Coordinates of C-alpha atoms in Angstrom, one line a residue:
X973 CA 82.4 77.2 109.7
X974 CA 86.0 76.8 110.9
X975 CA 88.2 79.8 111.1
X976 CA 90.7 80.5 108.4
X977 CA 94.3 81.9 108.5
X978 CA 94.5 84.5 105.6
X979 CA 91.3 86.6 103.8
X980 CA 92.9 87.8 101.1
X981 CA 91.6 91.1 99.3
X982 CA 91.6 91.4 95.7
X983 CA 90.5 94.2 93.9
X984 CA 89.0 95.1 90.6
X985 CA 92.3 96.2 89.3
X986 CA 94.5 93.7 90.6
X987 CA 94.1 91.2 88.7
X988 CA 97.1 89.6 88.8
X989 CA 98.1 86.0 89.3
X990 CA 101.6 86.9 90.4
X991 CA 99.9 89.5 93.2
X992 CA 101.9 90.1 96.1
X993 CA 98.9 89.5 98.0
X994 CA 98.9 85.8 97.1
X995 CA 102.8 85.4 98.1
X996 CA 102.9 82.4 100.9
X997 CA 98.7 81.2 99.9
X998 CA 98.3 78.4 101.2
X999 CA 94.8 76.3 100.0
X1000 CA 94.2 74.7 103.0
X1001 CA 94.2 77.6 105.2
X1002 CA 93.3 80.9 103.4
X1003 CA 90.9 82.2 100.9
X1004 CA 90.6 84.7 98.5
X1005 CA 87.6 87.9 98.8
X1006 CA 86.6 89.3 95.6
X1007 CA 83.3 92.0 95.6
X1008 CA 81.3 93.7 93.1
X1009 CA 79.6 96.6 94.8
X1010 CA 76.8 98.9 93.9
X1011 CA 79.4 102.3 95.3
X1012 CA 82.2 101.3 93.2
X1013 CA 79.9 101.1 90.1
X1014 CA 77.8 104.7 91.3
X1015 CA 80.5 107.1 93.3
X1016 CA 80.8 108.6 89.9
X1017 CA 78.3 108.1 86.9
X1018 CA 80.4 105.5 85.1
X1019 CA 80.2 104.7 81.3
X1020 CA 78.4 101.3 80.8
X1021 CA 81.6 99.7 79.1
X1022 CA 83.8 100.4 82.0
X1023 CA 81.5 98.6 84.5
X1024 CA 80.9 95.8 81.9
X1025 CA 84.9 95.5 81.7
X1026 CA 85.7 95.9 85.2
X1027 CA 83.0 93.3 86.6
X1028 CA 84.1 91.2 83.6
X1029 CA 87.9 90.7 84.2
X1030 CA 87.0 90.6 87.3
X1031 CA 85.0 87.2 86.7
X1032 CA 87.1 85.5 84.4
X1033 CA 90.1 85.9 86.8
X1034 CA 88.0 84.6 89.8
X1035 CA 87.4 81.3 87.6
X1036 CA 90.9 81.4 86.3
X1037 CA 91.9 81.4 90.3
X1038 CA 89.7 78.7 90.9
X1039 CA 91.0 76.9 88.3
X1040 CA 94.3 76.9 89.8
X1041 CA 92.8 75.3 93.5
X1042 CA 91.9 78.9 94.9
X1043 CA 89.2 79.1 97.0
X1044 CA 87.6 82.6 96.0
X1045 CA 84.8 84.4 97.8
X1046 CA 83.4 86.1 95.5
X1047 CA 80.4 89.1 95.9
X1048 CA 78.7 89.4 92.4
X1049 CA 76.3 92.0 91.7
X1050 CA 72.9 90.7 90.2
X1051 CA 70.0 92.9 88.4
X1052 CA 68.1 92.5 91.8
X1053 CA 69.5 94.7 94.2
X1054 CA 67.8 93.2 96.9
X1055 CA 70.1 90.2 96.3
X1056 CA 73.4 93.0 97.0
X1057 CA 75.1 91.8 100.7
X1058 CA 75.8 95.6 101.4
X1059 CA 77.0 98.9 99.6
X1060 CA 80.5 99.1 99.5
X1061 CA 83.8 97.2 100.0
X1062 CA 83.2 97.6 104.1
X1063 CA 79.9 96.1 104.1
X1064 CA 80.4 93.2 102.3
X1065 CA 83.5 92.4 103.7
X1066 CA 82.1 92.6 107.3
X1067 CA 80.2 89.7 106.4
X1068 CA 82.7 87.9 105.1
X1069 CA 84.5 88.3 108.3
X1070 CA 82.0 87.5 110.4
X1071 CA 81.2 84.1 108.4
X1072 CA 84.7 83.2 108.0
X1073 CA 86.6 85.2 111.1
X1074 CA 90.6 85.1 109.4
X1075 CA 93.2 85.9 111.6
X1076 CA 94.3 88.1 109.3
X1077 CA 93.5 90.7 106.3
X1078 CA 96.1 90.5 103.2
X1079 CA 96.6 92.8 100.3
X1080 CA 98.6 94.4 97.8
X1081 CA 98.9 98.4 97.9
X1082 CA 95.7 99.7 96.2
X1083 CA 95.1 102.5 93.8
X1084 CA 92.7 104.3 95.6
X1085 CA 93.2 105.8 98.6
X1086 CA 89.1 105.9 99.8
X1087 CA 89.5 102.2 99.0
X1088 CA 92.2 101.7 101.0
X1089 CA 90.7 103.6 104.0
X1090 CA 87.6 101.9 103.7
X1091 CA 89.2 98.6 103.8
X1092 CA 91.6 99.8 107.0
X1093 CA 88.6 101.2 109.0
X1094 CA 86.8 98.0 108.0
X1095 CA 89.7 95.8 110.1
X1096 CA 89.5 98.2 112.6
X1097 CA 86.1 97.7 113.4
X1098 CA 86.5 93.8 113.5
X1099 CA 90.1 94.1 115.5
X1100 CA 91.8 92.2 112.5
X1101 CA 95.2 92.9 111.1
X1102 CA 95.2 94.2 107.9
X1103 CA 98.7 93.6 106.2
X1104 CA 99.2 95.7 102.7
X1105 CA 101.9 94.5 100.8
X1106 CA 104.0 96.3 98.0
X1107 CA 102.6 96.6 94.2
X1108 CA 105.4 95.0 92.2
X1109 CA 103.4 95.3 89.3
X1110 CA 104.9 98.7 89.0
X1111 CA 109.1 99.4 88.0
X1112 CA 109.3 102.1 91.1
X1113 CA 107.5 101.1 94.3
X1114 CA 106.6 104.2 96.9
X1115 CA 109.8 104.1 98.8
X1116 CA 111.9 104.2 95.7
X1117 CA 109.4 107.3 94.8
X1118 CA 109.7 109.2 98.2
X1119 CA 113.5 108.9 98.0
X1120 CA 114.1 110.6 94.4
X1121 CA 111.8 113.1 95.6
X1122 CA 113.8 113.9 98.3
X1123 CA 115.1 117.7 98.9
X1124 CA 114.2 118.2 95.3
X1125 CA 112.7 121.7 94.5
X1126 CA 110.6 120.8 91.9
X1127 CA 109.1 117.0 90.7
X1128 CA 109.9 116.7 87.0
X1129 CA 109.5 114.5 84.6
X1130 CA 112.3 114.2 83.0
X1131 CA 114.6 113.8 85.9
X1132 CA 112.5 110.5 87.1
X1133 CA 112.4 109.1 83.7
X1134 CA 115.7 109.5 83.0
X1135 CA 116.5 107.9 86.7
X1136 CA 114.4 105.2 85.7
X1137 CA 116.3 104.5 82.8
X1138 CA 119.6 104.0 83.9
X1139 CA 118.1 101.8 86.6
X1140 CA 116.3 99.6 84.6
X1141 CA 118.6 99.6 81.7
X1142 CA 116.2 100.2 78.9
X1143 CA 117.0 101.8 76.3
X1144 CA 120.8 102.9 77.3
X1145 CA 124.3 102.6 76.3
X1146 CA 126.4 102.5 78.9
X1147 CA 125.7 105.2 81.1
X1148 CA 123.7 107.3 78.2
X1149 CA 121.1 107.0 76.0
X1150 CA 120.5 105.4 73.0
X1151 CA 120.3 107.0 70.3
X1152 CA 122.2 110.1 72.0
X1153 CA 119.0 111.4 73.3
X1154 CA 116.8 111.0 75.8
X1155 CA 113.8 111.8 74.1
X1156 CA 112.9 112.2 70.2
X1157 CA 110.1 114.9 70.8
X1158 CA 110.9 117.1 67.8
X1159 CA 110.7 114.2 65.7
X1160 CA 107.0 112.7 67.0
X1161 CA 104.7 116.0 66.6
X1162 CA 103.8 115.3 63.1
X1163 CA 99.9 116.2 61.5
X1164 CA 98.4 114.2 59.2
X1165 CA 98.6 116.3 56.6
X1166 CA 96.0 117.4 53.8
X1167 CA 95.6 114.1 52.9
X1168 CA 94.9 112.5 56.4
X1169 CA 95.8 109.6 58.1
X1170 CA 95.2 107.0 55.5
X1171 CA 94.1 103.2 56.2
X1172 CA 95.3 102.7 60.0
X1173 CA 95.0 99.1 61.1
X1174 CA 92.4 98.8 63.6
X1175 CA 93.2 97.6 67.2
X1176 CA 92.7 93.4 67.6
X1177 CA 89.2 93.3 68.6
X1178 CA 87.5 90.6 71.2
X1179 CA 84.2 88.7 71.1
X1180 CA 82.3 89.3 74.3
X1181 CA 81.7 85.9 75.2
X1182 CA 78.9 84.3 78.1
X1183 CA 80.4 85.9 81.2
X1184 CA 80.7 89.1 79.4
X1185 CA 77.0 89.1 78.0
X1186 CA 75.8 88.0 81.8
X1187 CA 77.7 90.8 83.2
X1188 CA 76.5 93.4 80.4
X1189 CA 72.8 92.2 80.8
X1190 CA 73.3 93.2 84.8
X1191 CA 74.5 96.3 83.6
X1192 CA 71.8 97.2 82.0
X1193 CA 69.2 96.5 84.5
X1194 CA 71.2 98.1 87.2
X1195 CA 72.8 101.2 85.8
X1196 CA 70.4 101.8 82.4
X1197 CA 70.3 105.8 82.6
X1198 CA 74.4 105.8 83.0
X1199 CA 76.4 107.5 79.9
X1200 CA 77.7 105.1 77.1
X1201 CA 76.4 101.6 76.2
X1202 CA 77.5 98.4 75.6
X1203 CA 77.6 97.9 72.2
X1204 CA 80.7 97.2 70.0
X1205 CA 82.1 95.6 73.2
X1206 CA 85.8 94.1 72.3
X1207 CA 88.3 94.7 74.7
X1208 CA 90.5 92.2 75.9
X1209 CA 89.3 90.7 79.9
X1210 CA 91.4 88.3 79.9
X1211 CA 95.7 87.8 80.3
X1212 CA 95.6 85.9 77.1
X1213 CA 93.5 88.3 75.5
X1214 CA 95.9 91.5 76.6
X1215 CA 98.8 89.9 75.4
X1216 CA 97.3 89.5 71.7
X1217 CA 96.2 93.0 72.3
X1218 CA 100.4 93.8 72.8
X1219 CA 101.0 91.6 70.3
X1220 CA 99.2 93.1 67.5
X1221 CA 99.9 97.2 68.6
X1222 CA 103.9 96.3 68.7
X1223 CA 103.5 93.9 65.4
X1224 CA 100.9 96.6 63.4
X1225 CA 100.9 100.3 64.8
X1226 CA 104.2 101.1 66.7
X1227 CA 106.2 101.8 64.0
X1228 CA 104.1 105.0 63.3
X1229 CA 103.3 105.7 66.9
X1230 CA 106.2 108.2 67.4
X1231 CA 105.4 110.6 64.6
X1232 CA 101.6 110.6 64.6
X1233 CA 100.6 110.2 68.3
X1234 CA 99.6 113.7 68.7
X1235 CA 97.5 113.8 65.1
X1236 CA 94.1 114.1 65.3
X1237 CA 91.3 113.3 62.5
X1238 CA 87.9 112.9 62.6
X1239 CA 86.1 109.7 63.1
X1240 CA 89.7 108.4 64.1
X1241 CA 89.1 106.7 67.2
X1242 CA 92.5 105.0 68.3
X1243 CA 95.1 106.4 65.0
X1244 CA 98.0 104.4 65.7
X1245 CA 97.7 104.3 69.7
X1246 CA 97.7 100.7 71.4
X1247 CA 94.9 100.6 73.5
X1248 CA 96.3 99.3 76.1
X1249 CA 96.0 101.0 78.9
X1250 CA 93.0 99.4 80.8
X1251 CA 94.6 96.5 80.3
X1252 CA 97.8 97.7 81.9
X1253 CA 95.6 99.1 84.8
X1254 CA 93.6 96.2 85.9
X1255 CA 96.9 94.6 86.1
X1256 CA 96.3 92.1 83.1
X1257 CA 99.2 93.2 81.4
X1258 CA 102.6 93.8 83.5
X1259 CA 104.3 96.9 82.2
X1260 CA 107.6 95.4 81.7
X1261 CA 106.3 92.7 78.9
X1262 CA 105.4 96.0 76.9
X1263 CA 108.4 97.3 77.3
X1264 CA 110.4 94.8 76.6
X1265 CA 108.2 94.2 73.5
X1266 CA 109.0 97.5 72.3
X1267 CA 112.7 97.6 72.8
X1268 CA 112.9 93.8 71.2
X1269 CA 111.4 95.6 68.4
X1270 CA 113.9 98.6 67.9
X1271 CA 116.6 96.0 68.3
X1272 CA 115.4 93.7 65.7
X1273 CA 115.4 96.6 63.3
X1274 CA 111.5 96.5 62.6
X1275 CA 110.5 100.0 64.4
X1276 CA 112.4 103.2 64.8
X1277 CA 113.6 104.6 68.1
X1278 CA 111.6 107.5 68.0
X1279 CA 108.8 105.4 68.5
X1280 CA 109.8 102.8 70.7
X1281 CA 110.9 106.1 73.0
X1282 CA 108.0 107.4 72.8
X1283 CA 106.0 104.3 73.9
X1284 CA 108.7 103.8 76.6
X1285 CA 108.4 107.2 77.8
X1286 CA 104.6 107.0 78.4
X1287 CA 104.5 103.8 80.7
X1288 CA 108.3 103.5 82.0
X1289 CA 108.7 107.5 82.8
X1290 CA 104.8 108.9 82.6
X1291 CA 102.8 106.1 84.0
X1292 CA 105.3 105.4 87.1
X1293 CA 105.7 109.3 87.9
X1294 CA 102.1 109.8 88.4
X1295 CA 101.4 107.0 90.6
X1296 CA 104.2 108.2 92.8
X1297 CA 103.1 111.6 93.1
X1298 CA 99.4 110.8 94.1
X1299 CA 101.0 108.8 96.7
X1300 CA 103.4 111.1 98.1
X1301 CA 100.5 114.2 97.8
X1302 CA 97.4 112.4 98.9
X1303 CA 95.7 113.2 100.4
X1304 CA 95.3 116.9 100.1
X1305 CA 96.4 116.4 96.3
X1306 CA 92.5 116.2 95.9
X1307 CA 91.6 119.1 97.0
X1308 CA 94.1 121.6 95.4
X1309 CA 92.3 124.5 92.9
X1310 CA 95.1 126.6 92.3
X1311 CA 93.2 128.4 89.6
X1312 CA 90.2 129.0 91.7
X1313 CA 87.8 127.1 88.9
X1314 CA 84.5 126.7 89.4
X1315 CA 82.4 125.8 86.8
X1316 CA 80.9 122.3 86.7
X1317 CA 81.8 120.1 83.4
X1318 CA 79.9 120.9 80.7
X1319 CA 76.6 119.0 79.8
X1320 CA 78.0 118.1 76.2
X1321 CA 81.0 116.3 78.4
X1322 CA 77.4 113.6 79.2
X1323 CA 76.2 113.5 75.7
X1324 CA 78.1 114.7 73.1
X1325 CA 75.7 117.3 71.9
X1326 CA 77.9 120.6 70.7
X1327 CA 78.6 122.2 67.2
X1328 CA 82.2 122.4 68.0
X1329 CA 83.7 119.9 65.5
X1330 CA 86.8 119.1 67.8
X1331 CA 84.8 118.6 71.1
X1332 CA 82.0 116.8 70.0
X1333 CA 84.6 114.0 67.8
X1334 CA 86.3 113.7 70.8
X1335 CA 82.9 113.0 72.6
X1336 CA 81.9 110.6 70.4
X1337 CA 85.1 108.7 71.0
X1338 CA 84.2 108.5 74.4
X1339 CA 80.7 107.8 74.6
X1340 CA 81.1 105.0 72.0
X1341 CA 84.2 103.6 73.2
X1342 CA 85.3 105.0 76.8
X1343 CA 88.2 105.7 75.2
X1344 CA 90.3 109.0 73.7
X1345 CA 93.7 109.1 73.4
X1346 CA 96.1 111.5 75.3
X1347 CA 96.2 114.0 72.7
X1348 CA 92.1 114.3 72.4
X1349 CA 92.3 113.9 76.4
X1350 CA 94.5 116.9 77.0
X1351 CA 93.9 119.0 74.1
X1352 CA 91.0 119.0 72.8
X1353 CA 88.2 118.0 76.2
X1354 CA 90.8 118.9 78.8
X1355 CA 92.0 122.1 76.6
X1356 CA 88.3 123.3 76.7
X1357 CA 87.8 122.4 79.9
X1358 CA 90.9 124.4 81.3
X1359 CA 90.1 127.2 79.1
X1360 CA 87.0 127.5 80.8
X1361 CA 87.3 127.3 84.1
X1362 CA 85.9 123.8 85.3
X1363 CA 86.5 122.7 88.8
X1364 CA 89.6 120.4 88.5
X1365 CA 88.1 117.7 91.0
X1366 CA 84.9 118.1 88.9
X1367 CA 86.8 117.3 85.7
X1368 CA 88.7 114.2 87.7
X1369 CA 85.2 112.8 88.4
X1370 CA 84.3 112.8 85.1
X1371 CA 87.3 111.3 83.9
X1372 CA 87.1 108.4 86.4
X1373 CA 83.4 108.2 85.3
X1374 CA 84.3 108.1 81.4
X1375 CA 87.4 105.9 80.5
X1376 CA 87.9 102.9 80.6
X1377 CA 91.6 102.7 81.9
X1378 CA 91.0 105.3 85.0
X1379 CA 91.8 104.9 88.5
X1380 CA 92.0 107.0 91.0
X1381 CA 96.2 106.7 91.1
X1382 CA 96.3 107.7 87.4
X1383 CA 93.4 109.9 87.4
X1384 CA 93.1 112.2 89.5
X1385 CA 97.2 113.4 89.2
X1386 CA 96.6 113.5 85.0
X1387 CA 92.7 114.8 85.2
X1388 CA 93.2 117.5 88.1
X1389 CA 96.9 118.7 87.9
X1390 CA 98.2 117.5 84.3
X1391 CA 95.1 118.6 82.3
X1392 CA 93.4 121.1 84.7
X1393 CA 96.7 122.9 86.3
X1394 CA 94.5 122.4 89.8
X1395 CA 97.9 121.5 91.5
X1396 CA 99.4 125.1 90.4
X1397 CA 102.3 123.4 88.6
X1398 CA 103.7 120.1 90.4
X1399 CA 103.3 117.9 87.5
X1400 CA 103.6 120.5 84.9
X1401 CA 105.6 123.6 85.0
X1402 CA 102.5 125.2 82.5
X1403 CA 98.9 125.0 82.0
X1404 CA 98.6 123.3 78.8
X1405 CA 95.6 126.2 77.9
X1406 CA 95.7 127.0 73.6
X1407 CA 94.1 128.6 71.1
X1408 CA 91.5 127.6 68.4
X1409 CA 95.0 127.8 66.3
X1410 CA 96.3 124.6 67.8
X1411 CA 93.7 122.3 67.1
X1412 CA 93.9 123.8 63.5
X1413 CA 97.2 122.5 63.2
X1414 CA 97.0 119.2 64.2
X1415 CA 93.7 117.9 63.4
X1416 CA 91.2 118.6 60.1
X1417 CA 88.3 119.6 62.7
X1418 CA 88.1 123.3 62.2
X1419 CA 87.8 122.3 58.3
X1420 CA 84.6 121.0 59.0
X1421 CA 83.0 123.3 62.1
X1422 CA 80.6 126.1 61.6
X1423 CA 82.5 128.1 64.4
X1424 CA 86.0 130.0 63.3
X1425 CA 89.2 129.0 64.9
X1426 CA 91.1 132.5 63.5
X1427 CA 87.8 134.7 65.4
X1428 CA 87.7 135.3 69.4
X1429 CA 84.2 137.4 68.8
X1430 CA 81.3 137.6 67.0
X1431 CA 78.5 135.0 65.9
X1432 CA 81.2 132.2 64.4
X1433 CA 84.4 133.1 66.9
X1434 CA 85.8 129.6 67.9
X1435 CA 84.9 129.0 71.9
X1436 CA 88.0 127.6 72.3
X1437 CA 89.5 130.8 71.3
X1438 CA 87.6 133.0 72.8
X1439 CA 88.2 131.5 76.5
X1440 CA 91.6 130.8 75.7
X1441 CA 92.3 134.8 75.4
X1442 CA 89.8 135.0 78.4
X1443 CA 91.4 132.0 80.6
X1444 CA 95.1 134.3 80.1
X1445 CA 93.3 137.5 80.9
X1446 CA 91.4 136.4 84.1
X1447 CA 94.9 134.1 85.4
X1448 CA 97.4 136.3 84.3
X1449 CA 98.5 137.8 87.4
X1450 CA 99.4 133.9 89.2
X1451 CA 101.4 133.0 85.3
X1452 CA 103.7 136.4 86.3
X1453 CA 107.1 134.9 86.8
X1454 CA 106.6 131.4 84.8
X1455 CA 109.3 131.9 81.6
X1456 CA 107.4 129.1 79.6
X1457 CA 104.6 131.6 79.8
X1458 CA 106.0 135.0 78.9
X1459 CA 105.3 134.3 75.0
X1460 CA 101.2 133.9 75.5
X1461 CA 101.1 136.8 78.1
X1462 CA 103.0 138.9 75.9
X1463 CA 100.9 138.4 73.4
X1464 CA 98.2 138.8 75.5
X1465 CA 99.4 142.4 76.6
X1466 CA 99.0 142.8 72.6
X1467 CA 95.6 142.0 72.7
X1468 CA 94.5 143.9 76.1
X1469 CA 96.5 147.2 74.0
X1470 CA 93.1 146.8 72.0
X1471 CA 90.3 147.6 75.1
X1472 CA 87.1 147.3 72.8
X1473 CA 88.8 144.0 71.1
X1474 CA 89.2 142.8 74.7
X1475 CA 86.0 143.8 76.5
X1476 CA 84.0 141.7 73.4
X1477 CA 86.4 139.0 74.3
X1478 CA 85.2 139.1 78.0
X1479 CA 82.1 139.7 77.7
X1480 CA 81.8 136.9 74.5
X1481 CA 83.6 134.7 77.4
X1482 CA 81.4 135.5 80.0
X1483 CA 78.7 134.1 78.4
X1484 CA 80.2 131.3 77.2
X1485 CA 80.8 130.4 81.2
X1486 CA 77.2 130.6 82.1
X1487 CA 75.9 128.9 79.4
X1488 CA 78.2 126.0 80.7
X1489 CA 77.0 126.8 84.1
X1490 CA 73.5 126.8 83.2
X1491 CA 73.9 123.4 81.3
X1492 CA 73.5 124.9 77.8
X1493 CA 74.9 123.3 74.8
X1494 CA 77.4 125.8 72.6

């Protein structure tokens, strides 16, 4: 087989027509490489509706490439693994370049940096070139990141969104912001109340069609004892598909997305979030078309700015900021503990089996639907998590194993730093640990547990509560010095002023944390 010019990499979540990768293709000369592979699908235990959605984007945009007069290479995984032309990305590209032998190696900046040195070594080892090109999926690309962060004491937030912004001109004024504020926070932390969250329209489902079924049938032959399961498939695989996902979030749900995006209810999987962040990260939606389709709808007069802020906020300011700080901390981001944590996740995180009402809602979220929204992902599994004491890089393999819309670039920054403080404050200036008392407040899940929110001891306190007041006794030395923590350690030092209210607490905690270590449901 004659030699070709270009083999061009595209991966699982790239699927992008407008790739950079595919800038200057030319059909008579290059192909593309595509590969299913048995280590992307096992290097954590991943939910059976992430594989099925990954593999099956992945095959309707090879055919929607070949439709357009690509020539695709493309490694499928089959229920036989004997069929499998190697492990991993390495393997099964080797043999593509030893059939095909390009001159060169193209692709777009991944979002994985094991992927990416997997890929590099693999040119290595064949003397090929292997040129990455920039994302331009994304508003900020790396060297626009690296030079905000420049000199800067601290990376926050609010600085880079507000940066972002001004660049972009969304949602501005001139030089300020619309609305007079840059964010409408105060006005979007609203409960649902006594009488709950009322009839929510549902998210636009999608009927699984052939390739779908194919790839779900592999799935199950292949990967049968991983969590979750394929039923109740309906996400979107395709571009058309995401974009009447958009569609129906901005035309039924934003409006109430501001005020309600941190409520919580049981049995409410999705409240008035869009779903559409998987759909974002496997590149199938660009992040600009939902922007834009939020600010057209705050101009038109049909949604409020608090929401259309809030929405902007999450993939203009949050989404950005993350990728550019696992870029510019990798790779020793991955390693960082600054809590010293050590448990491992908690065997209920697998299967959902726990009497606490909050924990085991927000489990059954995520085992039916490989899905929880940020609020149930920070404070309610995260929350517990922190209050614990699992390993942060434990927690991030769990996450990437669980949800549908996690990569590595998003991941591991809002799993290990974000949720689980590992990185000792770079993305958030304070553990985002809390009492029984929050999840009172927001949600009607204490209502209906057997445990106590209000109780730190004794045979109904609330675990939450209980290693909350433990998690601020055993860290409260490295939280000395943090103002947005002198509140919950003074109130702390209340509690401590009580020594045989205290030693229950620890010892209650203590054996809350081997239970958890031992694998023990609670």
């Amino acid at each position: 087989m004659a030699s070709i010019r270009n083999l061009v990499i595209v991966l699982g979540d790239q699927l992008d027509m407008t790739l950079s990768a595919l800038d200057d293709f030319d059909p008579a000369q290059d192909a593309i490489w595509m590969a299913e592979n048995e280590t992307e699908a096992t290097h954590v235990w991943c939910h059976h509706k992430r594989l099925v959605l990954f593999f099956s984007a992945m095959r309707h945009h090879r055919d929607a490439l070949i439709d357009r007069g690509f020539e695709v290479i493309y490694h499928a995984l089959t229920p036989d693994r004997r069929r499998d032309s190697g492990r991993d990305f390495g393997e099964i590209l080797s043999a593509r370049i030893n059939e095909r032998r390009p001159q060169r190696l193209v692709m777009t900046e991944c979002g994985d940096l094991r992927v990416h040195r997997l890929l590099d070594a693999t040119a290595r080892a064949h003397d090929i070139a292997l040129q990455v090109r920039p994302d331009r999926h994304f508003y900020c690309d790396l060297d626009t990141f690296e030079e905000w962060a420049a000199g800067r004491d601290g990376l926050v937030l609010e600085y880079f969104y507000r940066m972002m912004r001004r660049r972009h001109d969304v949602l501005m004024d001139g030089d300020e912001p619309e609305g007079g504020a840059w964010n409408f926070d105060k006005d979007n932390r609203e409960s649902f109340g006594r009488d709950g969250p009322g009839d929510i329209p549902a998210p636009r489902q999608f009927r699984p069609d052939e390739i779908t079924h194919d790839v779900a049938d592999m799935v199950a032959a292949r990967y049968a004892e991983h969590p979750g399961a394929y039923e109740g498939f309906d996400l979107p695989v395709t571009r058309q598909e995401a974009r009447a996902a958009l569609r129906d979030f901005i035309d039924h749900r934003l409006s109430r997305f501001g005020p309600y995006q941190d409520a919580l209810w049981t049995d409410l999987h999705y409240g008035y979030h869009s779903r559409l962040s998987a759909a974002l990260n496997l590149h199938l939606l660009d992040p600009r078309e939902c922007v834009d389709a939020a600010v057209a709808a705050y101009r038109d007069g049909t949604v409020a700015l608090n929401s259309v802020e809030g929405f902007v906020r999450q993939i203009l300011g949050w989404r950005e900021f993350v990728r550019g700080v696992y870029w510019q901390q990798m790779p020793g981001y991955a390693q960082r503990n600054a809590l010293r944590a050590d448990l491992p996740v908690p065997a209920f995180y697998w299967d959902g089996d726990t009497d606490m009402a909050c924990v085991g809602d927000a489990m059954g979220n995520v085992l039916a639907n490989g899905y929880a929204h940020h609020i149930q992902r920070l404070m309610i599994l995260g929350l517990f998590a922190l209050n614990a004491g699992v390993h942060p890089h434990a927690f991030h393999d769990w996450h990437m194993a669980m949800y549908l819309d996690a990569i590595d670039w998003v991941s591991l920054p809002n799993a290990l730093g974000m949720s689980q403080f590992g990185d000792g404050g770079l993305l958030g200036t304070k553990p985002y640990c809390a009492s029984g008392n929050y999840v009172n407040k927001m949600s009607n899940y204490c209502k209906n547990c057997r445990f106590d929110h209000r109780q730190a001891t004794g045979d109904k306190a609330c675990p939450v509560t209980t290693l909350y007041w433990d998690f601020l006794d055993r860290n409260a030395k490295t939280f000395e010095g943090n103002h947005r923590m002198v509140f919950q350690l003074k109130n702390l030092e209340k509690k401590r002023a009580d020594e045989p209210l205290m030693s229950a607490i620890r010892d209650q905690a203590s054996n809350l944390r081997q239970r958890i270590a031992d694998g023990e449901r609670i």
